[in-house]
Amino acid sequence: MSALAHVGSASAAPTPGAADETAKRGRFLPYLLLLPGGLWLIIFFVVPLVQLFTVSLQSRFPEYPGYYYRDVNVKNYWSALTEFAPHFGRSLLFAGLATFFAFCLAYPLAYAMAFKAGRWRGLMMICVIAPFFTSFILRTIAWRQILADEGPIARIANALHLLPNGHITETWIAVVAGLTYNFLPFMVLPIYASLERADPRVIEAGGDLYANGFTTFRTVTLPMSMPGVLAGTLLTFIPAAGDYVNAELLGSDRSTKMVGNVIESQFFKVPDGYPTAAALSFTLMALILGMVFLYARKFGTEDLL
Amino acid sequence: MAKGGFREAKGDLRIEDVTKSFGDFTAVDDLTLVVPRGSFFALLGPSGCGKTTTLRMVAGLEQPTRGRILIGDTDLTGSRPYERPVNTVFQSYALFPHLTVRDNVAFGPKRRGEKDAQRLADEALNLVQLPHLASRKPTQLSGGQQQRVAVARALVNRPEVLLLDEPLGALDLKLRRQMQVELKRIQTEVGLTFIHVTHDQEEAMTMADTVAVMNLGRIEQMGPPAQMYDLPSTAFVANFVGQSNLGQGRITGRDGDFVVVDVNGSTVKIPSARCAVTSGEVLFGIRPEKVHLARSSDIDAAIRDRKVAFGDDMRATVLDVSFIGVATQYLVRVPSGATWSVYEQNLDVDPIDLKPGDPVWLEWDPAHAFGVAADGTPIPGITPAPGQDAP
Ligand SMILES: Nc1ncnc2c1ncn2[C@@H]1O[C@H](COP(=O)(O)OP(=O)(O)OP(=O)(O)O)[C@@H](O)[C@H]1O
Ligand SMILES: [Mg+2]
């Protein structure tokens, strides 16, 4: 911001009065430029958030179902958390697994795109992005077919007696697979960007200084791509933890439900569910914020925070 | 000490018939070179002539399309960079951005399993006068500081062959001189083979045992610095190493140990031993400091006498006079239309009384002249600029 102000005053006109004028304008210009974005954030983020928070503390009129009054009812949080603790656990676990698998798939892919693809790079990039052109829901439904009992994957797995109850759909495996698939591009792109930006000479320097291929990867390439890995894991984990579509379409009725599903059903299906849903949303947000903060503190670089 | 596939190889660096092509472009063209163990070899050449490509092949970062690279009797062709007892100071420094300066320098020793890698790194940082910045990250350093870290990072390994790709280019003159002295000291003390790419001729001349001038993927000439300067063997080298006054001429005969050359009506002589061609077209050359200026006013008396006593001469017109302190540089136009330069040492305190437009005589000792083949390469200064015809 000060840099901007500086530019403004540096281009000041020669007369002292005009210079003052320009300097003043220069000081306000950055704030002026921040205004649209700031307004947007306030209207569409801060206001609903405050609204949601008040809802999460409301109490119900016992005699009038569907009517609430303003209150500071912390019990909402307590009951929501005790009742839906397993769903929180599942959300974090599934999101964590999906992030892990996405990382395992994305890193080699991003590496190949950045260093080995040559003229195929553009095509690979399109393949990574192309799924975005169709609906998220549609693609998830397609996975139901891919993983269906009559599908090739389930058949092979069954032939090898890998599935205890004979299905992939309706199990956590399908949910994690769906999450992994859906958020894979968010892992690939930042890692690719950070590898692409890495100076190939620096990687060569590793080899020049007696590090073999694997050691160079471990001590040079991977650390240099850490900002991308960090961004990718956050971009995968955060939406995956709040997701409910995958659990809805690929999971079973009970054992694979995530917090997102609970929030959705509390909002839309359960009478009097608003405060619970709001309390769950808020807790999830706080939880994710806290985890992201710790994670970034531990692995983060100046580039990110 | 060796780890993994590291190859202990000692001896002269030998590059045998090496060619490197990128697609149908030949970056290095049938290069053969022997750099004796423990010598300082400087590689000069215009941008894009293949210097970096040559170094990269020695380092193993690029494989030659044809030919072999050996150190002593060990054939290193095809081996990986980490297997070679060779380190590089990269032209772009290529420091590890995620490591501190000290860890950057300690990287090589650590990979080789040195126990006191950190101490070695600190020593190397002392050498490049950066011990106070050891815990910074490379992005927090200036260009010249990064460059010195790059030098330390390669030097700390004491490799059999050290490749330096313009390692001092970003330093100010004083620091550069200091680093040159340090590098030369280490090189002679430890007896390492240095291959040093530089655009600074003075650096090449003062530091190297052997200088090679590269052009279009080939070595044009190679030899001790003084010899390179005194007797260039091609027009390219004559112009690239120092300055040369050149004149397009034709050999008309012989006079004892000299060949007689006609340059645009002026008759000059070149020692036969210093002339690369024996008949026909030739490029006559003389270094600017070997030429002396005589006032045209006393031509009749003085010059005629001196001509007999001293050597060859040529009439010219002063174009520009610039005082450089120890010397005065004159730009003069010779009858062929080319611009020559002349350095006169300021031995006396006489005021400089020549000004642009004055007619002068140039004179020189023919023993200093040289002749190279007129191979058709464009020679700067020999073709008169349009609209500047001699009066
Ligand atoms: N990977 C590559 N693919 C294609 N051409 C290349 C490649 N590397 C180098 N070249 C070409 O080979 C030639 C020699 O390049 P090189 O880097 O060796 O030049 P250099 O002598 O080091 O020049 P400079 O003094 O500018 O560093 C150049 O014309 C360059 O364009
Ligand atoms: Mg180069």
XYZ file of C-alpha atoms in Angstrom, chain B residues 46-358:
313
model
C 31.006 -13.857 -28.376
C 27.580 -14.552 -26.954
C 26.037 -17.744 -28.260
C 29.291 -19.271 -29.542
C 28.904 -22.431 -27.451
C 30.907 -21.735 -24.291
C 28.189 -22.701 -21.840
C 27.275 -25.734 -23.944
C 30.904 -26.899 -23.795
C 31.001 -26.526 -20.020
C 27.673 -28.327 -19.660
C 29.027 -31.297 -21.565
C 32.088 -31.437 -19.317
C 29.812 -31.263 -16.267
C 27.574 -34.010 -17.654
C 24.497 -31.802 -17.798
C 24.409 -32.293 -21.543
C 25.588 -35.331 -23.466
C 27.673 -34.765 -26.601
C 26.085 -35.790 -29.881
C 29.470 -37.206 -30.898
C 32.879 -37.494 -29.304
C 34.337 -38.288 -25.900
C 35.180 -36.456 -22.700
C 37.886 -37.845 -20.427
C 39.687 -36.900 -17.279
C 43.029 -38.676 -17.250
C 42.251 -42.114 -18.606
C 38.706 -42.233 -17.259
C 36.133 -41.868 -20.001
C 33.312 -39.788 -18.519
C 31.152 -39.678 -21.635
C 27.643 -40.777 -20.754
C 28.149 -40.636 -16.996
C 25.805 -38.617 -14.807
C 26.757 -35.194 -13.413
C 26.890 -36.476 -9.820
C 29.378 -39.140 -10.816
C 31.919 -36.650 -12.125
C 34.646 -34.946 -10.113
C 33.544 -31.701 -11.731
C 31.672 -28.725 -10.280
C 30.117 -25.764 -11.989
C 29.608 -22.131 -11.140
C 26.460 -21.543 -13.154
C 26.104 -18.454 -15.302
C 22.746 -17.822 -13.603
C 24.148 -18.822 -10.158
C 21.391 -21.466 -9.667
C 21.468 -21.217 -5.876
C 18.971 -23.328 -3.944
C 16.300 -20.800 -2.974
C 14.988 -22.814 -0.029
C 18.358 -23.186 1.704
C 20.412 -20.660 3.599
C 23.687 -19.498 2.155
C 25.612 -21.818 4.462
C 23.463 -24.836 3.560
C 23.850 -23.982 -0.098
C 27.614 -24.135 0.240
C 27.505 -27.225 2.471
C 25.289 -29.080 -0.017
C 28.124 -30.663 -2.011
C 30.262 -31.726 0.975
C 27.169 -33.204 2.683
C 26.276 -35.283 -0.354
C 29.806 -36.629 -0.372
C 29.485 -37.610 3.256
C 31.944 -35.066 4.640
C 31.539 -34.966 8.400
C 32.483 -31.323 8.853
C 30.497 -29.973 5.938
C 29.411 -26.899 7.895
C 32.980 -25.959 8.762
C 34.075 -26.377 5.145
C 31.164 -24.196 4.096
C 32.154 -21.488 6.549
C 35.713 -21.574 5.284
C 34.556 -21.226 1.710
C 32.318 -18.324 2.706
C 35.286 -16.618 4.348
C 37.142 -16.982 1.119
C 34.482 -15.076 -0.808
C 34.175 -12.545 2.026
C 30.602 -13.422 2.931
C 30.775 -15.073 6.364
C 28.364 -12.482 7.794
C 25.576 -13.511 5.406
C 25.750 -17.254 6.066
C 22.268 -17.550 7.529
C 20.460 -15.534 4.869
C 18.438 -16.963 2.009
C 19.718 -16.355 -1.532
C 16.824 -14.027 -2.369
C 18.047 -11.695 0.364
C 21.390 -11.176 -1.360
C 22.530 -8.793 -4.066
C 23.514 -10.156 -7.460
C 27.222 -9.938 -6.722
C 26.780 -11.628 -3.364
C 24.793 -14.448 -4.964
C 27.536 -14.873 -7.488
C 30.140 -15.208 -4.768
C 27.996 -17.790 -2.988
C 27.837 -19.722 -6.252
C 31.633 -19.612 -6.471
C 31.960 -20.774 -2.855
C 29.443 -23.575 -3.381
C 31.455 -25.027 -6.246
C 34.906 -24.297 -4.854
C 34.250 -25.893 -1.480
C 34.286 -29.322 -3.124
C 37.820 -28.900 -4.469
C 36.847 -30.784 -7.627
C 39.336 -32.127 -10.118
C 37.911 -29.724 -12.690
C 36.097 -26.524 -11.793
C 33.952 -24.923 -14.463
C 33.334 -21.224 -14.029
C 30.744 -19.691 -16.327
C 31.311 -15.948 -16.071
C 31.702 -16.226 -12.317
C 32.681 -12.621 -11.656
C 30.515 -10.776 -14.153
C 28.274 -9.093 -11.582
C 31.039 -7.774 -9.339
C 32.450 -4.275 -9.200
C 35.965 -3.796 -10.455
C 37.690 -3.806 -7.077
C 35.917 -6.903 -5.802
C 36.460 -8.598 -9.113
C 40.205 -8.038 -8.907
C 40.235 -9.395 -5.352
C 38.251 -12.469 -6.367
C 40.541 -13.029 -9.333
C 43.527 -13.062 -7.019
C 41.738 -15.445 -4.623
C 40.679 -17.805 -7.382
C 44.130 -17.839 -8.892
C 45.662 -18.472 -5.472
C 43.365 -21.407 -4.756
C 43.885 -22.792 -8.211
C 47.658 -22.803 -7.892
C 47.681 -23.913 -4.246
C 45.359 -26.860 -4.648
C 46.389 -27.578 -8.212
C 42.870 -27.691 -9.602
C 42.040 -27.451 -13.263
C 39.961 -24.337 -13.910
C 37.962 -23.659 -17.020
C 36.917 -20.086 -16.888
C 34.438 -18.492 -19.272
C 34.620 -14.740 -19.266
C 33.819 -11.696 -21.347
C 36.537 -9.732 -19.585
C 39.635 -10.059 -21.754
C 41.856 -8.551 -19.164
C 40.640 -11.207 -16.721
C 41.399 -13.947 -19.221
C 44.797 -12.480 -20.028
C 45.911 -11.987 -16.441
C 44.636 -15.234 -14.949
C 44.932 -17.881 -17.594
C 47.797 -20.094 -18.607
C 46.001 -20.754 -21.843
C 43.373 -18.691 -23.586
C 41.063 -20.113 -26.225
C 38.874 -17.980 -28.445
C 35.695 -19.669 -29.579
C 33.485 -18.649 -32.450
C 30.476 -20.414 -33.964
C 31.089 -23.586 -31.987
C 34.753 -23.891 -32.926
C 37.998 -22.849 -31.337
C 39.534 -20.187 -33.521
C 42.829 -19.936 -31.703
C 44.373 -21.169 -28.513
C 47.591 -20.344 -26.754
C 49.306 -18.395 -24.003
C 47.736 -14.946 -23.535
C 50.731 -12.933 -24.720
C 51.009 -14.995 -27.860
C 47.288 -14.628 -28.591
C 47.619 -10.906 -28.372
C 50.851 -10.584 -30.232
C 50.002 -12.827 -33.128
C 46.334 -13.446 -33.817
C 45.864 -16.139 -36.412
C 42.464 -15.093 -37.752
C 40.721 -11.813 -38.394
C 38.116 -12.769 -35.809
C 40.697 -13.235 -33.082
C 42.515 -10.052 -34.126
C 39.326 -8.136 -33.459
C 38.028 -10.101 -30.503
C 41.186 -10.116 -28.419
C 42.137 -6.505 -27.963
C 41.775 -4.046 -30.803
C 43.426 -4.293 -34.175
C 43.885 -1.883 -37.027
C 43.206 -3.859 -40.148
C 43.667 -3.143 -43.819
C 42.552 -5.208 -46.756
C 45.524 -5.734 -49.065
C 47.269 -7.893 -51.634
C 50.671 -9.517 -51.426
C 52.874 -8.104 -54.162
C 56.247 -9.646 -53.409
C 58.966 -10.437 -50.926
C 61.703 -8.473 -49.297
C 64.048 -10.652 -47.280
C 62.131 -11.962 -44.273
C 59.142 -9.809 -45.122
C 56.225 -10.071 -47.480
C 55.331 -6.835 -49.202
C 51.670 -5.910 -49.181
C 49.819 -3.205 -51.020
C 47.029 -1.719 -48.927
C 45.067 0.812 -50.938
C 48.160 2.241 -52.553
C 50.317 2.218 -49.423
C 53.114 -0.293 -49.383
C 53.604 -2.056 -46.076
C 55.584 -5.079 -44.920
C 54.718 -8.058 -42.747
C 57.306 -10.509 -41.368
C 56.832 -13.739 -43.332
C 56.689 -15.694 -40.086
C 53.782 -13.547 -38.897
C 51.721 -13.768 -42.040
C 49.146 -16.527 -42.289
C 48.919 -16.331 -46.090
C 51.665 -16.466 -48.662
C 50.031 -14.893 -51.682
C 46.958 -13.082 -52.875
C 44.493 -11.338 -50.594
C 45.568 -10.663 -47.046
C 44.361 -8.647 -44.074
C 47.176 -6.515 -42.784
C 47.009 -5.861 -39.025
C 48.773 -3.756 -36.445
C 47.884 -3.115 -32.785
C 46.942 0.489 -31.912
C 49.724 0.971 -29.356
C 52.329 -0.097 -31.906
C 51.428 2.798 -34.205
C 52.877 6.259 -33.728
C 51.596 9.587 -34.946
C 53.734 12.206 -36.633
C 52.639 15.737 -37.403
C 52.116 16.193 -41.098
C 53.856 19.591 -41.016
C 57.318 18.105 -40.800
C 56.707 15.235 -43.169
C 59.382 16.193 -45.605
C 62.228 16.387 -43.160
C 61.526 13.983 -40.372
C 59.354 11.249 -41.831
C 61.543 10.447 -44.782
C 64.466 9.905 -42.451
C 62.460 7.878 -40.015
C 60.930 5.825 -42.746
C 64.320 4.467 -43.479
C 65.240 4.103 -39.839
C 61.949 3.045 -38.369
C 59.499 1.265 -40.582
C 56.318 1.613 -42.573
C 54.063 4.582 -42.770
C 50.709 5.683 -44.030
C 48.994 9.015 -44.384
C 45.852 9.607 -42.307
C 43.433 12.238 -41.043
C 42.570 12.758 -37.395
C 38.897 12.066 -36.611
C 38.815 12.211 -32.858
C 41.153 12.780 -29.957
C 40.392 11.428 -26.504
C 42.557 11.835 -23.487
C 42.480 8.739 -21.226
C 45.063 9.703 -18.642
C 48.034 7.431 -19.193
C 47.512 7.614 -22.909
C 45.738 9.553 -25.588
C 43.605 7.689 -28.062
C 43.374 9.030 -31.573
C 40.873 7.839 -34.125
C 42.216 8.421 -37.602
C 40.963 7.739 -41.088
C 43.363 5.908 -43.369
C 43.253 6.070 -47.190
C 41.238 2.837 -47.470
C 38.446 4.623 -45.621
C 38.829 2.483 -42.501
C 39.075 3.991 -39.044
C 42.177 3.079 -37.114
C 42.975 3.855 -33.552
C 46.323 4.911 -32.195
C 47.453 4.991 -28.572
C 50.135 7.481 -27.730
C 51.520 7.212 -24.233
C 51.510 10.539 -22.451
C 55.207 10.499 -21.623
C 55.624 14.244 -21.808
C 53.425 16.994 -20.545
C 53.189 18.515 -24.011
C 49.724 19.798 -24.713
C 47.858 17.767 -27.287
C 47.922 20.006 -30.328
C 46.194 17.725 -32.810
C 42.540 18.250 -33.582
C 40.022 16.545 -35.847
C 40.768 17.204 -39.499
C 44.541 17.489 -39.083
